[in-house]
């Protein structure tokens, strides 16, 4: 690899054209367009955007588990995402294996620790309360503190069985003990969504917030539930978590109509929905928000600045001299594309985002 890589004539989502110089893994210069020199110069001719490396807040990156597992670099840098946050695929029993896999990969990885010690080894992981083992959870947390960004609780009927909202109450107690926020998956009831919402606090994340199920965050007229609005006021963070079953165009339109804005856009990607849809990759999920009428800046901010801010790692959400280079290069093409949501509803968009390249921890890769 060339010692000194110049990404020439790239533009930010604010519309500024720049050259970026990378050396020894770091951004060493940000120069006026067309002025920087180096051993390897890639001229993007002002047709390509650059942002800080994309961050996906909800993925399933533990290869060993099925169906909710995948290869870290396939869902990471190869699709333009330089940082992935595993959303509770593993609990206390296996998170050390996820840490080991992450060390062997190029993509940056963090994780939510599943409150159930078995994680997604079984997909009803909260149906047996004895699996919510505090001693094991604390041990795993102490061992992998740098890796764990929060706790994951999947609070929907097929996961909790007969336990209703009890696993979430236990999660709340674990959160107090560790000082880690919760990422809560919502879906079909019981529990009733109102009982879930009342237990959420500032910096907790609701993932799947645009799901189209009957127990979702909007009433029969499409208006946001009052407990949902109260949770937003308390500082609860809204994450998309598209997945197989959790993104509905209709719900997304209701949210937009009522001014309810996503904080982060994430894929909930794993093997099956990557290969066969409706997720495929981050760019495809972003296309849906472009179609809905959000600006490119709002969309890209959700997977850079806003995600980085929640993670308390602002350097991951900016392009600045001296930082380790994590960058995503992409274009917006005037090209029609069929978009399908989790309900099987199809929309045809006239624009699409295409990933052109990625810099992961200083290493340039064409996509
Ligand atoms: Zn989920
Ligand atoms: Zn998930």
CSV table of C-alpha atoms and ligand atoms in Angstrom, one decimal:
chain,number,residue,atom,x,y,z
A,1,UNK,CA,0.0,0.0,0.0
A,2,UNK,CA,1.2,3.5,-0.8
A,3,UNK,CA,2.5,5.4,2.1
A,4,UNK,CA,0.5,8.5,1.5
A,5,UNK,CA,-3.1,8.3,0.1
A,6,UNK,CA,-4.9,11.3,-1.2
A,7,UNK,CA,-8.6,11.3,-1.7
A,8,UNK,CA,-8.9,14.2,-4.1
A,9,UNK,CA,-11.9,16.3,-5.0
A,10,UNK,CA,-14.4,14.7,-2.6
A,11,UNK,CA,-17.4,16.6,-1.2
A,12,UNK,CA,-19.0,16.6,2.2
A,13,UNK,CA,-22.8,16.5,2.7
A,14,UNK,CA,-22.6,20.2,3.4
A,15,UNK,CA,-21.4,20.7,-0.2
A,16,UNK,CA,-17.7,21.6,0.5
A,17,UNK,CA,-15.1,20.1,-1.8
A,18,UNK,CA,-11.9,19.0,-0.2
A,19,UNK,CA,-8.8,16.8,-0.5
A,20,UNK,CA,-8.0,14.4,2.4
A,21,UNK,CA,-4.5,13.1,2.9
A,22,UNK,CA,-4.0,9.8,4.9
A,23,UNK,CA,-0.7,8.6,6.2
A,24,UNK,CA,0.2,6.1,8.9
A,25,UNK,CA,-3.5,5.4,9.5
A,26,UNK,CA,-4.3,9.0,10.2
A,27,UNK,CA,-5.8,12.0,8.5
A,28,UNK,CA,-2.8,14.2,8.2
A,29,UNK,CA,-4.3,17.0,6.1
A,30,UNK,CA,-7.5,18.4,4.8
A,31,UNK,CA,-6.7,20.7,1.8
A,32,UNK,CA,-8.4,22.8,-0.8
A,33,UNK,CA,-9.8,20.6,-3.7
A,34,UNK,CA,-7.2,19.5,-6.2
A,35,UNK,CA,-4.2,20.8,-4.3
A,36,UNK,CA,-2.9,17.8,-2.2
A,37,UNK,CA,-0.2,15.5,-3.5
A,38,UNK,CA,1.0,12.1,-2.5
A,39,UNK,CA,2.1,8.6,-3.6
A,40,UNK,CA,-1.4,7.4,-4.4
A,41,UNK,CA,-3.9,9.9,-5.6
A,42,UNK,CA,-7.5,9.0,-6.2
A,43,UNK,CA,-9.4,11.7,-8.0
A,44,UNK,CA,-13.1,11.6,-7.4
A,45,UNK,CA,-13.7,14.6,-9.7
A,46,UNK,CA,-16.3,16.2,-7.2
A,47,UNK,CA,-18.8,13.4,-8.0
A,48,UNK,CA,-18.4,11.5,-4.8
A,49,UNK,CA,-19.3,12.3,-1.2
A,50,UNK,CA,-17.2,11.6,1.8
A,51,UNK,CA,-18.3,11.3,5.4
A,52,UNK,CA,-16.8,9.9,8.5
A,53,UNK,CA,-17.0,6.2,8.4
A,54,UNK,CA,-20.6,4.9,8.7
A,55,UNK,CA,-21.8,3.4,12.0
A,56,UNK,CA,-24.4,0.8,12.2
A,57,UNK,CA,-26.0,0.7,15.7
A,58,UNK,CA,-27.8,-2.6,15.3
A,59,UNK,CA,-26.3,-5.6,13.6
A,60,UNK,CA,-25.8,-9.3,14.3
A,61,UNK,CA,-22.1,-10.0,14.0
A,62,UNK,CA,-21.7,-13.3,15.8
A,63,UNK,CA,-21.0,-15.8,13.0
A,64,UNK,CA,-21.6,-18.9,15.2
A,65,UNK,CA,-25.3,-18.2,15.8
A,66,UNK,CA,-28.1,-18.9,13.4
A,67,UNK,CA,-30.3,-17.2,12.1
A,68,UNK,CA,-29.1,-14.0,13.8
A,69,UNK,CA,-25.5,-14.0,12.8
A,70,UNK,CA,-23.1,-12.9,10.1
A,71,UNK,CA,-19.5,-12.2,9.2
A,72,UNK,CA,-18.2,-9.0,10.7
A,73,UNK,CA,-16.4,-7.6,7.6
A,74,UNK,CA,-19.2,-8.6,5.2
A,75,UNK,CA,-21.7,-6.4,7.1
A,76,UNK,CA,-18.9,-4.0,8.0
A,77,UNK,CA,-16.3,-2.3,5.9
A,78,UNK,CA,-17.2,-4.2,2.7
A,79,UNK,CA,-20.5,-2.4,2.6
A,80,UNK,CA,-19.1,1.0,3.7
A,81,UNK,CA,-19.7,0.6,7.4
A,82,UNK,CA,-16.5,1.1,9.4
A,83,UNK,CA,-18.1,0.6,12.9
A,84,UNK,CA,-20.7,-2.0,13.8
A,85,UNK,CA,-22.5,-2.4,17.1
A,86,UNK,CA,-23.6,-5.9,17.7
A,87,UNK,CA,-27.1,-5.7,19.2
A,88,UNK,CA,-27.0,-8.4,21.9
A,89,UNK,CA,-26.2,-11.4,19.8
A,90,UNK,CA,-24.2,-12.7,22.7
A,91,UNK,CA,-24.7,-12.6,26.4
A,92,UNK,CA,-22.3,-13.3,29.3
A,93,UNK,CA,-21.6,-16.9,28.1
A,94,UNK,CA,-20.2,-16.0,24.6
A,95,UNK,CA,-19.3,-12.3,24.5
A,96,UNK,CA,-15.6,-13.2,24.8
A,97,UNK,CA,-15.8,-15.1,21.6
A,98,UNK,CA,-17.4,-12.1,19.9
A,99,UNK,CA,-14.5,-10.0,21.2
A,100,UNK,CA,-12.0,-12.6,19.7
A,101,UNK,CA,-13.8,-12.5,16.3
A,102,UNK,CA,-13.7,-8.7,16.3
A,103,UNK,CA,-9.9,-8.7,16.9
A,104,UNK,CA,-9.5,-10.8,13.7
A,105,UNK,CA,-11.6,-8.4,11.6
A,106,UNK,CA,-10.8,-5.0,10.0
A,107,UNK,CA,-14.2,-3.4,10.9
A,108,UNK,CA,-14.4,-1.7,14.3
A,109,UNK,CA,-16.8,-3.6,16.6
A,110,UNK,CA,-18.6,-2.8,19.9
A,111,UNK,CA,-21.6,-4.6,21.4
A,112,UNK,CA,-24.7,-4.5,23.5
A,113,UNK,CA,-24.5,-7.3,26.0
A,114,UNK,CA,-27.7,-9.4,26.0
A,115,UNK,CA,-29.2,-9.5,29.5
A,116,UNK,CA,-29.8,-13.2,29.0
A,117,UNK,CA,-26.5,-15.2,29.4
A,118,UNK,CA,-27.2,-17.3,26.4
A,119,UNK,CA,-27.8,-14.4,24.0
A,120,UNK,CA,-29.4,-15.4,20.7
A,121,UNK,CA,-28.3,-19.0,21.0
A,122,UNK,CA,-32.0,-19.5,21.4
A,123,UNK,CA,-34.5,-16.9,20.2
A,124,UNK,CA,-36.7,-17.0,23.3
A,125,UNK,CA,-33.7,-16.0,25.5
A,126,UNK,CA,-35.9,-14.1,28.1
A,127,UNK,CA,-38.5,-16.8,28.6
A,128,UNK,CA,-36.6,-18.3,31.4
A,129,UNK,CA,-35.7,-15.7,34.1
A,130,UNK,CA,-32.9,-17.9,35.5
A,131,UNK,CA,-30.9,-17.0,32.4
A,132,UNK,CA,-30.8,-13.4,33.5
A,133,UNK,CA,-27.9,-14.1,35.8
A,134,UNK,CA,-26.6,-11.0,37.5
A,135,UNK,CA,-23.3,-12.6,38.6
A,136,UNK,CA,-22.4,-13.7,35.1
A,137,UNK,CA,-23.5,-10.4,33.6
A,138,UNK,CA,-21.2,-8.5,36.0
A,139,UNK,CA,-18.3,-10.8,35.2
A,140,UNK,CA,-18.7,-10.4,31.5
A,141,UNK,CA,-19.1,-6.6,31.9
A,142,UNK,CA,-15.9,-6.4,33.9
A,143,UNK,CA,-14.0,-8.5,31.4
A,144,UNK,CA,-15.1,-6.6,28.3
A,145,UNK,CA,-15.8,-3.1,29.6
A,146,UNK,CA,-14.2,-1.4,26.5
A,147,UNK,CA,-16.2,-3.4,24.1
A,148,UNK,CA,-19.7,-3.1,25.7
A,149,UNK,CA,-21.7,0.0,25.1
A,150,UNK,CA,-25.0,-1.0,26.6
A,151,UNK,CA,-27.4,-3.8,27.5
A,152,UNK,CA,-29.8,-5.4,25.1
A,153,UNK,CA,-33.3,-6.6,26.0
A,154,UNK,CA,-35.6,-8.0,23.4
A,155,UNK,CA,-39.1,-7.2,24.9
A,156,UNK,CA,-41.6,-8.9,22.6
A,157,UNK,CA,-43.9,-11.8,23.1
A,158,UNK,CA,-42.0,-14.6,21.3
A,159,UNK,CA,-38.8,-13.6,23.3
A,160,UNK,CA,-40.2,-13.1,26.8
A,161,UNK,CA,-42.8,-15.9,26.8
A,162,UNK,CA,-45.0,-15.6,29.8
A,163,UNK,CA,-42.8,-13.1,31.6
A,164,UNK,CA,-44.5,-9.9,30.3
A,165,UNK,CA,-42.4,-6.8,31.3
A,166,UNK,CA,-40.5,-8.6,34.1
A,167,UNK,CA,-37.3,-9.1,32.0
A,168,UNK,CA,-37.2,-5.3,31.3
A,169,UNK,CA,-37.5,-4.6,35.0
A,170,UNK,CA,-34.5,-6.8,35.6
A,171,UNK,CA,-32.7,-5.1,32.7
A,172,UNK,CA,-33.4,-1.8,34.4
A,173,UNK,CA,-31.8,-3.0,37.6
A,174,UNK,CA,-28.7,-4.3,35.6
A,175,UNK,CA,-28.5,-0.9,34.0
A,176,UNK,CA,-28.4,0.8,37.4
A,177,UNK,CA,-25.7,-1.6,38.5
A,178,UNK,CA,-23.5,-1.2,35.5
A,179,UNK,CA,-24.4,2.4,34.5
A,180,UNK,CA,-25.0,1.1,31.0
A,181,UNK,CA,-28.0,2.3,29.0
A,182,UNK,CA,-30.5,-0.2,27.5
A,183,UNK,CA,-31.3,-1.0,23.9
A,184,UNK,CA,-34.8,-2.3,23.9
A,185,UNK,CA,-36.2,-4.2,20.9
A,186,UNK,CA,-40.0,-3.7,20.6
A,187,UNK,CA,-42.5,-5.8,18.7
A,188,UNK,CA,-45.6,-7.9,19.2
A,189,UNK,CA,-47.3,-7.9,22.7
A,190,UNK,CA,-47.7,-8.8,25.4
A,191,UNK,CA,-46.2,-6.9,26.9
A,192,UNK,CA,-48.2,-3.8,26.0
A,193,UNK,CA,-46.0,-1.2,24.5
A,194,UNK,CA,-47.1,1.4,27.1
A,195,UNK,CA,-45.8,-0.8,29.9
A,196,UNK,CA,-42.4,-1.0,28.0
A,197,UNK,CA,-42.3,2.8,27.3
A,198,UNK,CA,-42.8,3.7,31.0
A,199,UNK,CA,-39.7,1.8,32.0
A,200,UNK,CA,-37.4,3.7,29.6
A,201,UNK,CA,-35.0,6.4,30.6
A,202,UNK,CA,-32.7,9.0,29.0
A,203,UNK,CA,-30.1,7.5,26.6
A,204,UNK,CA,-31.9,4.2,26.4
A,205,UNK,CA,-32.6,3.2,22.8
A,206,UNK,CA,-35.8,2.0,21.3
A,207,UNK,CA,-34.8,-0.1,18.3
A,208,UNK,CA,-37.4,-1.1,15.6
A,209,UNK,CA,-39.3,2.2,16.3
A,210,UNK,CA,-40.8,2.2,12.8
A,211,UNK,CA,-42.2,-1.3,13.0
A,212,UNK,CA,-45.7,-1.8,11.5
A,213,UNK,CA,-47.0,-4.3,14.1
A,214,UNK,CA,-50.2,-3.8,16.0
A,215,UNK,CA,-48.4,-3.2,19.3
A,216,UNK,CA,-46.3,-0.3,17.8
A,217,UNK,CA,-45.7,3.3,18.8
A,218,UNK,CA,-48.7,4.8,16.9
A,219,UNK,CA,-52.4,4.5,17.5
A,220,UNK,CA,-55.0,3.3,15.0
A,221,UNK,CA,-55.2,6.9,13.5
A,222,UNK,CA,-51.5,6.9,13.0
A,223,UNK,CA,-50.8,9.3,15.9
A,224,UNK,CA,-47.9,8.8,18.2
A,225,UNK,CA,-48.9,7.3,21.6
A,226,UNK,CA,-48.7,9.8,24.5
A,227,UNK,CA,-46.3,7.5,26.4
A,228,UNK,CA,-44.1,7.5,23.3
A,229,UNK,CA,-44.0,11.3,23.2
A,230,UNK,CA,-43.2,11.4,27.0
A,231,UNK,CA,-40.3,8.9,26.4
A,232,UNK,CA,-38.9,11.1,23.7
A,233,UNK,CA,-39.1,14.1,26.0
A,234,UNK,CA,-37.1,12.1,28.6
A,235,UNK,CA,-34.3,11.7,26.1
A,236,UNK,CA,-35.0,8.2,24.9
A,237,UNK,CA,-33.2,7.6,21.6
A,238,UNK,CA,-34.9,6.3,18.4
A,239,UNK,CA,-33.2,3.8,16.3
A,240,UNK,CA,-34.5,2.2,13.1
A,241,UNK,CA,-33.3,-1.4,13.3
A,242,UNK,CA,-34.9,-2.3,9.9
A,243,UNK,CA,-34.5,-6.1,10.0
A,244,UNK,CA,-36.8,-8.7,8.5
A,245,UNK,CA,-39.9,-7.5,10.3
A,246,UNK,CA,-39.4,-4.1,11.7
A,247,UNK,CA,-39.6,-1.3,9.1
A,248,UNK,CA,-42.8,-0.2,7.6
A,249,UNK,CA,-43.2,2.6,5.0
A,250,UNK,CA,-46.6,3.4,6.4
A,251,UNK,CA,-45.3,3.8,10.0
A,252,UNK,CA,-42.3,5.8,8.7
A,253,UNK,CA,-44.7,8.1,6.9
A,254,UNK,CA,-46.8,8.5,10.1
A,255,UNK,CA,-43.6,9.3,12.1
A,256,UNK,CA,-42.5,11.9,9.5
A,257,UNK,CA,-46.0,13.5,9.4
A,258,UNK,CA,-45.9,14.0,13.2
A,259,UNK,CA,-42.4,15.3,13.2
A,260,UNK,CA,-40.9,12.3,15.0
A,261,UNK,CA,-37.3,12.1,13.8
A,262,UNK,CA,-35.0,9.1,14.0
A,263,UNK,CA,-31.8,9.6,16.0
A,264,UNK,CA,-29.9,6.7,14.3
A,265,UNK,CA,-30.6,4.6,11.2
A,266,UNK,CA,-29.5,1.0,11.6
A,267,UNK,CA,-29.9,-2.2,9.6
A,268,UNK,CA,-30.5,-5.1,12.0
A,269,UNK,CA,-28.6,-7.1,9.4
A,270,UNK,CA,-27.7,-10.8,9.4
A,271,UNK,CA,-27.0,-13.4,6.8
A,272,UNK,CA,-30.6,-14.0,5.6
A,273,UNK,CA,-31.8,-10.4,5.3
A,274,UNK,CA,-28.4,-9.4,3.8
A,275,UNK,CA,-28.5,-12.0,1.0
A,276,UNK,CA,-32.3,-12.1,0.3
A,277,UNK,CA,-33.5,-8.7,1.6
A,278,UNK,CA,-35.3,-6.7,2.6
A,279,UNK,CA,-32.2,-5.2,4.2
A,280,UNK,CA,-29.3,-6.1,1.8
A,281,UNK,CA,-27.0,-3.4,3.2
A,282,UNK,CA,-26.8,0.0,4.9
A,283,UNK,CA,-27.0,1.9,1.6
A,284,UNK,CA,-30.3,0.2,0.7
A,285,UNK,CA,-31.8,1.1,4.1
A,286,UNK,CA,-30.6,4.7,3.6
A,287,UNK,CA,-32.3,4.8,0.2
A,288,UNK,CA,-35.7,4.3,1.9
A,289,UNK,CA,-35.2,7.5,4.0
A,290,UNK,CA,-34.0,9.4,0.9
A,291,UNK,CA,-37.3,8.2,-0.8
A,292,UNK,CA,-39.3,9.4,2.3
A,293,UNK,CA,-37.9,12.9,1.7
A,294,UNK,CA,-35.2,13.3,4.3
A,295,UNK,CA,-32.2,15.3,3.2
A,296,UNK,CA,-28.9,13.5,2.5
A,297,UNK,CA,-27.4,15.4,5.4
A,298,UNK,CA,-30.0,14.3,7.9
A,299,UNK,CA,-29.6,10.7,6.7
A,300,UNK,CA,-25.8,10.6,6.8
A,301,UNK,CA,-25.7,12.5,10.2
A,302,UNK,CA,-27.8,9.7,11.6
A,303,UNK,CA,-25.1,7.1,10.9
A,304,UNK,CA,-22.1,9.4,11.7
A,305,UNK,CA,-22.5,12.4,14.0
A,306,UNK,CA,-25.5,11.2,16.0
A,307,UNK,CA,-24.4,7.6,16.4
A,308,UNK,CA,-20.9,8.8,17.5
A,309,UNK,CA,-22.5,11.2,20.0
A,310,UNK,CA,-24.6,8.4,21.5
A,311,UNK,CA,-21.5,6.2,21.7
A,312,UNK,CA,-19.6,9.1,23.4
A,313,UNK,CA,-16.9,8.8,20.7
A,314,UNK,CA,-17.2,12.2,18.8
A,315,UNK,CA,-14.1,11.4,16.8
A,316,UNK,CA,-16.0,8.7,15.0
A,317,UNK,CA,-18.5,11.3,13.7
A,318,UNK,CA,-16.1,13.9,12.3
A,319,UNK,CA,-13.4,14.3,9.6
A,320,UNK,CA,-10.5,15.9,11.4
A,321,UNK,CA,-6.7,16.2,11.2
A,322,UNK,CA,-4.9,13.8,13.6
A,323,UNK,CA,-7.8,11.3,13.9
A,324,UNK,CA,-7.5,7.7,12.8
A,325,UNK,CA,-8.9,7.6,9.2
A,326,UNK,CA,-12.4,6.0,9.1
A,327,UNK,CA,-14.2,7.3,6.0
A,328,UNK,CA,-17.0,6.3,3.7
A,329,UNK,CA,-17.1,7.4,0.0
A,330,UNK,CA,-20.4,7.3,-1.8
A,331,UNK,CA,-22.4,8.7,-4.6
A,332,UNK,CA,-26.1,9.5,-5.1
A,333,UNK,CA,-27.2,8.3,-8.5
A,334,UNK,CA,-30.3,9.3,-10.5
A,335,UNK,CA,-31.3,5.7,-11.0
A,336,UNK,CA,-34.6,4.0,-10.3
A,337,UNK,CA,-34.7,1.4,-7.6
A,338,UNK,CA,-37.4,-0.9,-6.1
A,339,UNK,CA,-37.5,-0.6,-2.3
A,340,UNK,CA,-39.4,-3.2,-0.2
A,341,UNK,CA,-40.2,-2.8,3.5
A,342,UNK,CA,-40.7,-5.5,6.1
A,343,UNK,CA,-44.4,-5.8,5.3
A,344,UNK,CA,-43.6,-6.6,1.6
A,345,UNK,CA,-44.8,-3.2,0.5
A,346,UNK,CA,-42.9,-1.9,-2.6
A,347,UNK,CA,-42.0,1.7,-3.5
A,348,UNK,CA,-40.1,2.9,-6.5
A,349,UNK,CA,-37.5,5.6,-5.8
A,350,UNK,CA,-35.7,7.6,-8.4
A,351,UNK,CA,-32.4,8.0,-6.6
A,352,UNK,CA,-30.0,5.6,-4.9
A,353,UNK,CA,-26.9,5.8,-2.7
A,354,UNK,CA,-23.9,3.7,-3.9
A,355,UNK,CA,-20.8,3.1,-1.8
A,356,UNK,CA,-17.7,3.8,-3.8
A,357,UNK,CA,-15.0,3.2,-1.3
A,358,UNK,CA,-14.1,3.0,2.4
A,359,UNK,CA,-11.1,3.8,4.6
A,360,UNK,CA,-11.1,1.6,7.6
A,361,UNK,CA,-8.5,2.4,10.3
A,362,UNK,CA,-6.3,4.1,7.6
A,363,UNK,CA,-6.6,1.4,5.0
A,364,UNK,CA,-8.2,2.4,1.7
A,365,UNK,CA,-10.5,-0.1,0.0
A,366,UNK,CA,-12.5,0.3,-3.2
A,367,UNK,CA,-16.1,-1.0,-3.0
B,1,LIG,ZN1,-34.9,-7.1,17.4
B,2,LIG,ZN1,-31.6,-7.5,15.9
